[in-house]
Amino acid sequence: MKFYLAPMEGVTGYIYRNAYHAHFRPMDKYFTPFLAPKHNGGFSHREINDILPEHNEGMDTVPQLLTGNSEDFLRAARELKEYGYKEVNLNLGCPSGTVAAKGKGAGFLREPEGLELFLEQVCEGMERLGLELSVKTRLGIEEPEEFDRLLSIYNRFPLKELIIHPRVLKDFYKYTPRMETYRYAAEHSRHSLCFNGDIHSVGAYGRLRQTFPETEKVMLGRGILQDPG
């Protein structure tokens, strides 16, 4: 089993990651809070601090990008490659209203055709750059049935892995994860899956493992923050 630290804006920056890595069970991967590429290029001073190699020594850190523009994504990926990164993660899970209203994060899931074109362009560009692409996604906007279409899109592309938070955008972080839809993903995805959502205890982890023994990666967020031990 591999354990990943979830990207949480304003919380799991490099200072937290280093403190956690030094004092608790090291994660197999640490995902940065999302970086937001700008049309005029370049990261902010805060974002650069978070991705500097000297601020992530000894950790397998994966930068996450939040954008709906393929040119901005690839420009940022090129810069990340210069810092030594080999994998970049696409944020399709953020449910924030201000983010979703701009067609970013989980809001991008509202436009499957646009997302498919975006992934075509990004995957072609990432291959030229020699970089790997992973995706963190929700199930859709309103209903979990939307995920059928989304999964058929993801299955078209050479993703390193697919991290699924089995809620739709309108759920935000309420209710229980839609486990039947995750089961559908486990049965029909051509990609290696990572589960993310409501793993707040050893018992919850055990139930996930018992129900989905083929899932060998989990991403921990709010649960690990509440009790890092």
mmCIF file of C-alpha atoms in Angstrom:
data_model
loop_
_atom_site.group_PDB
_atom_site.id
_atom_site.type_symbol
_atom_site.label_atom_id
_atom_site.label_comp_id
_atom_site.label_asym_id
_atom_site.label_seq_id
_atom_site.Cartn_x
_atom_site.Cartn_y
_atom_site.Cartn_z
ATOM 1 C CA MET A 1 0.000 0.000 0.000
ATOM 2 C CA LYS A 2 1.179 3.497 -0.836
ATOM 3 C CA PHE A 3 0.097 6.592 1.067
ATOM 4 C CA TYR A 4 -0.141 10.094 -0.410
ATOM 5 C CA LEU A 5 -0.587 13.450 1.314
ATOM 6 C CA ALA A 6 -3.438 15.410 -0.236
ATOM 7 C CA PRO A 7 -2.922 18.943 -1.549
ATOM 8 C CA MET A 8 -4.739 21.341 0.767
ATOM 9 C CA GLU A 9 -4.536 25.043 -0.005
ATOM 10 C CA GLY A 10 -3.010 27.109 2.770
ATOM 11 C CA VAL A 11 -2.212 24.030 4.882
ATOM 12 C CA THR A 12 0.044 21.395 3.290
ATOM 13 C CA GLY A 13 2.739 23.716 1.975
ATOM 14 C CA TYR A 14 6.427 22.871 2.204
ATOM 15 C CA ILE A 15 6.735 23.853 5.878
ATOM 16 C CA TYR A 16 3.978 21.430 6.891
ATOM 17 C CA ARG A 17 5.283 18.730 4.549
ATOM 18 C CA ASN A 18 8.781 18.907 6.005
ATOM 19 C CA ALA A 19 7.500 18.860 9.586
ATOM 20 C CA TYR A 20 5.259 15.885 8.889
ATOM 21 C CA HIS A 21 7.977 14.009 6.996
ATOM 22 C CA ALA A 22 10.450 14.496 9.833
ATOM 23 C CA HIS A 23 8.213 13.412 12.712
ATOM 24 C CA PHE A 24 5.594 10.955 11.417
ATOM 25 C CA ARG A 25 5.348 8.029 9.026
ATOM 26 C CA PRO A 26 6.788 9.366 5.754
ATOM 27 C CA MET A 27 4.344 9.519 2.860
ATOM 28 C CA ASP A 28 5.163 7.809 -0.423
ATOM 29 C CA LYS A 29 4.162 11.011 -2.238
ATOM 30 C CA TYR A 30 3.385 14.582 -1.260
ATOM 31 C CA PHE A 31 1.174 16.661 -3.554
ATOM 32 C CA THR A 32 1.578 20.428 -3.403
ATOM 33 C CA PRO A 33 -1.403 22.721 -2.930
ATOM 34 C CA PHE A 34 -2.432 23.829 -6.404
ATOM 35 C CA LEU A 35 -0.276 26.201 -8.389
ATOM 36 C CA ALA A 36 -2.288 28.529 -10.625
ATOM 37 C CA PRO A 37 -0.439 29.253 -13.915
ATOM 38 C CA LYS A 38 -0.917 32.747 -15.261
ATOM 39 C CA HIS A 39 -1.329 33.813 -18.889
ATOM 40 C CA ASN A 40 1.751 36.032 -18.614
ATOM 41 C CA GLY A 41 3.795 33.109 -17.280
ATOM 42 C CA GLY A 42 5.718 32.527 -14.091
ATOM 43 C CA PHE A 43 4.793 31.422 -10.598
ATOM 44 C CA SER A 44 4.309 33.693 -7.609
ATOM 45 C CA HIS A 45 7.020 34.004 -4.956
ATOM 46 C CA ARG A 46 4.924 31.843 -2.606
ATOM 47 C CA GLU A 47 4.490 29.150 -5.253
ATOM 48 C CA ILE A 48 8.192 29.108 -6.089
ATOM 49 C CA ASN A 49 9.021 28.685 -2.397
ATOM 50 C CA ASP A 50 6.733 25.669 -2.273
ATOM 51 C CA ILE A 51 8.360 23.871 -5.208
ATOM 52 C CA LEU A 52 12.038 24.720 -4.690
ATOM 53 C CA PRO A 53 14.033 21.463 -4.609
ATOM 54 C CA GLU A 54 15.824 22.557 -1.430
ATOM 55 C CA HIS A 55 12.429 22.869 0.284
ATOM 56 C CA ASN A 56 11.451 19.302 -0.688
ATOM 57 C CA GLU A 57 14.598 17.301 -0.028
ATOM 58 C CA GLY A 58 14.096 13.612 0.625
ATOM 59 C CA MET A 59 10.422 13.708 -0.399
ATOM 60 C CA ASP A 60 8.718 12.505 -3.564
ATOM 61 C CA THR A 61 6.846 15.734 -4.231
ATOM 62 C CA VAL A 62 4.375 16.188 -7.091
ATOM 63 C CA PRO A 63 3.305 19.713 -8.103
ATOM 64 C CA GLN A 64 -0.402 20.166 -8.813
ATOM 65 C CA LEU A 65 -1.650 22.649 -11.415
ATOM 66 C CA LEU A 66 -5.058 24.340 -11.518
ATOM 67 C CA THR A 67 -5.989 25.680 -14.946
ATOM 68 C CA GLY A 68 -8.354 25.122 -17.826
ATOM 69 C CA ASN A 69 -5.939 26.451 -20.427
ATOM 70 C CA SER A 70 -3.630 23.908 -22.066
ATOM 71 C CA GLU A 71 -1.013 26.486 -23.077
ATOM 72 C CA ASP A 72 -0.770 27.759 -19.506
ATOM 73 C CA PHE A 73 -0.535 24.196 -18.208
ATOM 74 C CA LEU A 74 2.298 23.280 -20.551
ATOM 75 C CA ARG A 75 4.178 26.517 -19.936
ATOM 76 C CA ALA A 76 4.028 25.806 -16.195
ATOM 77 C CA ALA A 77 4.981 22.135 -16.715
ATOM 78 C CA ARG A 78 8.034 23.230 -18.680
ATOM 79 C CA GLU A 79 9.099 25.443 -15.780
ATOM 80 C CA LEU A 80 8.513 22.627 -13.301
ATOM 81 C CA LYS A 81 10.722 20.364 -15.392
ATOM 82 C CA GLU A 82 13.507 22.934 -15.026
ATOM 83 C CA TYR A 83 13.176 22.513 -11.237
ATOM 84 C CA GLY A 84 13.669 18.769 -11.689
ATOM 85 C CA TYR A 85 10.100 17.490 -11.499
ATOM 86 C CA LYS A 86 9.074 14.486 -13.598
ATOM 87 C CA GLU A 87 5.337 14.290 -12.828
ATOM 88 C CA VAL A 88 2.655 16.976 -12.790
ATOM 89 C CA ASN A 89 -0.854 16.551 -11.394
ATOM 90 C CA LEU A 90 -3.987 18.178 -12.825
ATOM 91 C CA ASN A 91 -6.552 19.450 -10.315
ATOM 92 C CA LEU A 92 -10.079 18.475 -11.384
ATOM 93 C CA GLY A 93 -11.334 18.155 -7.833
ATOM 94 C CA CYS A 94 -11.388 21.563 -6.137
ATOM 95 C CA PRO A 95 -15.069 22.354 -5.341
ATOM 96 C CA SER A 96 -14.533 25.992 -4.320
ATOM 97 C CA GLY A 97 -17.217 28.217 -5.822
ATOM 98 C CA THR A 98 -14.767 30.871 -6.986
ATOM 99 C CA VAL A 99 -12.611 28.222 -8.681
ATOM 100 C CA ALA A 100 -15.478 26.262 -10.246
ATOM 101 C CA ALA A 101 -17.148 29.408 -11.580
ATOM 102 C CA LYS A 102 -14.048 29.985 -13.724
ATOM 103 C CA GLY A 103 -14.257 26.486 -15.212
ATOM 104 C CA LYS A 104 -11.301 25.226 -13.203
ATOM 105 C CA GLY A 105 -10.927 22.417 -10.681
ATOM 106 C CA ALA A 106 -14.133 20.387 -10.436
ATOM 107 C CA GLY A 107 -15.827 23.138 -12.443
ATOM 108 C CA PHE A 108 -13.986 21.901 -15.547
ATOM 109 C CA LEU A 109 -16.009 18.664 -15.334
ATOM 110 C CA ARG A 110 -19.032 20.640 -16.531
ATOM 111 C CA GLU A 111 -17.548 20.632 -20.061
ATOM 112 C CA PRO A 112 -16.519 17.055 -20.988
ATOM 113 C CA GLU A 113 -15.811 17.962 -24.618
ATOM 114 C CA GLY A 114 -13.582 20.852 -23.585
ATOM 115 C CA LEU A 115 -11.832 18.643 -21.046
ATOM 116 C CA GLU A 116 -11.186 15.993 -23.699
ATOM 117 C CA LEU A 117 -9.609 18.545 -26.045
ATOM 118 C CA PHE A 118 -7.563 19.953 -23.167
ATOM 119 C CA LEU A 119 -6.216 16.495 -22.305
ATOM 120 C CA GLU A 120 -5.349 15.795 -25.946
ATOM 121 C CA GLN A 121 -3.267 18.960 -26.116
ATOM 122 C CA VAL A 122 -1.703 18.518 -22.697
ATOM 123 C CA CYS A 123 -0.808 14.853 -23.188
ATOM 124 C CA GLU A 124 0.854 15.604 -26.515
ATOM 125 C CA GLY A 125 2.835 18.420 -24.936
ATOM 126 C CA MET A 126 3.782 16.396 -21.852
ATOM 127 C CA GLU A 127 5.096 13.603 -24.059
ATOM 128 C CA ARG A 128 7.314 16.095 -25.893
ATOM 129 C CA LEU A 129 8.570 17.374 -22.538
ATOM 130 C CA GLY A 130 9.208 13.863 -21.237
ATOM 131 C CA LEU A 131 6.880 14.429 -18.267
ATOM 132 C CA GLU A 132 4.169 12.237 -16.735
ATOM 133 C CA LEU A 133 0.609 13.430 -16.097
ATOM 134 C CA SER A 134 -1.648 12.325 -13.251
ATOM 135 C CA VAL A 135 -5.180 13.539 -12.555
ATOM 136 C CA LYS A 136 -7.111 14.148 -9.335
ATOM 137 C CA THR A 137 -10.829 14.218 -10.063
ATOM 138 C CA ARG A 138 -14.334 14.275 -8.655
ATOM 139 C CA LEU A 139 -17.194 12.333 -10.205
ATOM 140 C CA GLY A 140 -18.950 15.242 -11.871
ATOM 141 C CA ILE A 141 -21.023 18.307 -11.076
ATOM 142 C CA GLU A 142 -24.509 17.198 -10.014
ATOM 143 C CA GLU A 143 -24.865 13.415 -10.244
ATOM 144 C CA PRO A 144 -22.409 10.503 -10.034
ATOM 145 C CA GLU A 145 -23.739 9.121 -13.329
ATOM 146 C CA GLU A 146 -21.741 11.864 -15.039
ATOM 147 C CA PHE A 147 -18.622 9.852 -14.271
ATOM 148 C CA ASP A 148 -19.371 7.293 -16.998
ATOM 149 C CA ARG A 149 -18.550 9.920 -19.615
ATOM 150 C CA LEU A 150 -15.598 11.306 -17.680
ATOM 151 C CA LEU A 151 -14.015 7.891 -17.193
ATOM 152 C CA SER A 152 -14.340 7.145 -20.903
ATOM 153 C CA ILE A 153 -12.348 10.344 -21.506
ATOM 154 C CA TYR A 154 -9.655 9.520 -18.940
ATOM 155 C CA ASN A 155 -9.316 6.029 -20.409
ATOM 156 C CA ARG A 156 -8.278 7.551 -23.733
ATOM 157 C CA PHE A 157 -5.108 9.098 -22.378
ATOM 158 C CA PRO A 158 -1.791 7.815 -20.968
ATOM 159 C CA LEU A 159 -2.228 8.989 -17.384
ATOM 160 C CA LYS A 160 0.287 7.873 -14.787
ATOM 161 C CA GLU A 161 -2.546 7.414 -12.304
ATOM 162 C CA LEU A 162 -6.082 8.571 -11.552
ATOM 163 C CA ILE A 163 -6.852 9.863 -8.060
ATOM 164 C CA ILE A 164 -10.589 9.740 -7.380
ATOM 165 C CA HIS A 165 -12.479 11.644 -4.713
ATOM 166 C CA PRO A 166 -15.876 9.945 -5.080
ATOM 167 C CA ARG A 167 -18.086 12.959 -4.553
ATOM 168 C CA VAL A 168 -19.614 15.367 -7.069
ATOM 169 C CA LEU A 169 -18.952 19.083 -6.954
ATOM 170 C CA LYS A 170 -22.294 19.924 -5.308
ATOM 171 C CA ASP A 171 -21.482 17.533 -2.427
ATOM 172 C CA PHE A 172 -18.524 19.709 -1.451
ATOM 173 C CA TYR A 173 -17.285 17.649 1.555
ATOM 174 C CA LYS A 174 -20.721 16.661 2.860
ATOM 175 C CA TYR A 175 -22.513 13.318 2.813
ATOM 176 C CA THR A 176 -20.684 10.052 2.315
ATOM 177 C CA PRO A 177 -18.464 9.228 -0.656
ATOM 178 C CA ARG A 178 -20.249 7.594 -3.602
ATOM 179 C CA MET A 179 -18.686 4.168 -3.225
ATOM 180 C CA GLU A 180 -20.749 2.457 -5.921
ATOM 181 C CA THR A 181 -19.329 4.872 -8.465
ATOM 182 C CA TYR A 182 -15.837 4.196 -7.173
ATOM 183 C CA ARG A 183 -16.581 0.483 -7.660
ATOM 184 C CA TYR A 184 -17.488 1.249 -11.279
ATOM 185 C CA ALA A 185 -14.159 3.051 -11.671
ATOM 186 C CA ALA A 186 -12.254 0.141 -10.137
ATOM 187 C CA GLU A 187 -13.894 -2.230 -12.614
ATOM 188 C CA HIS A 188 -13.615 -0.079 -15.751
ATOM 189 C CA SER A 189 -10.595 2.210 -15.426
ATOM 190 C CA ARG A 190 -7.523 1.338 -17.482
ATOM 191 C CA HIS A 191 -5.413 3.383 -15.077
ATOM 192 C CA SER A 192 -3.929 2.720 -11.675
ATOM 193 C CA LEU A 193 -6.338 4.204 -9.113
ATOM 194 C CA CYS A 194 -5.788 6.064 -5.869
ATOM 195 C CA PHE A 195 -8.705 6.527 -3.448
ATOM 196 C CA ASN A 196 -9.213 9.869 -1.683
ATOM 197 C CA GLY A 197 -11.998 10.712 0.724
ATOM 198 C CA ASP A 198 -13.007 10.281 4.386
ATOM 199 C CA ILE A 199 -10.171 8.006 5.499
ATOM 200 C CA HIS A 200 -10.282 9.390 9.052
ATOM 201 C CA SER A 201 -9.373 6.258 11.006
ATOM 202 C CA VAL A 202 -7.657 2.891 10.837
ATOM 203 C CA GLY A 203 -11.133 1.333 10.710
ATOM 204 C CA ALA A 204 -12.142 3.350 7.642
ATOM 205 C CA TYR A 205 -8.890 2.366 5.958
ATOM 206 C CA GLY A 206 -9.491 -1.291 6.794
ATOM 207 C CA ARG A 207 -12.997 -1.203 5.337
ATOM 208 C CA LEU A 208 -11.673 0.320 2.128
ATOM 209 C CA ARG A 209 -9.019 -2.372 1.834
ATOM 210 C CA GLN A 210 -11.544 -5.126 2.482
ATOM 211 C CA THR A 211 -14.013 -3.785 -0.086
ATOM 212 C CA PHE A 212 -11.448 -2.802 -2.735
ATOM 213 C CA PRO A 213 -8.366 -5.014 -2.263
ATOM 214 C CA GLU A 214 -7.179 -4.046 -5.750
ATOM 215 C CA THR A 215 -6.814 -0.404 -4.637
ATOM 216 C CA GLU A 216 -3.220 -0.096 -3.479
ATOM 217 C CA LYS A 217 -2.956 3.679 -3.035
ATOM 218 C CA VAL A 218 -4.804 6.076 -0.748
ATOM 219 C CA MET A 219 -4.574 9.841 -0.443
ATOM 220 C CA LEU A 220 -5.015 11.227 3.060
ATOM 221 C CA GLY A 221 -6.157 14.796 3.729
ATOM 222 C CA ARG A 222 -8.398 16.001 6.529
ATOM 223 C CA GLY A 223 -8.031 12.727 8.458
ATOM 224 C CA ILE A 224 -4.243 12.884 8.621
ATOM 225 C CA LEU A 225 -4.370 16.559 9.598
ATOM 226 C CA GLN A 226 -6.703 15.753 12.500
ATOM 227 C CA ASP A 227 -4.434 12.980 13.752
ATOM 228 C CA PRO A 228 -1.017 12.675 12.073
ATOM 229 C CA GLY A 229 -0.257 9.575 14.181
#
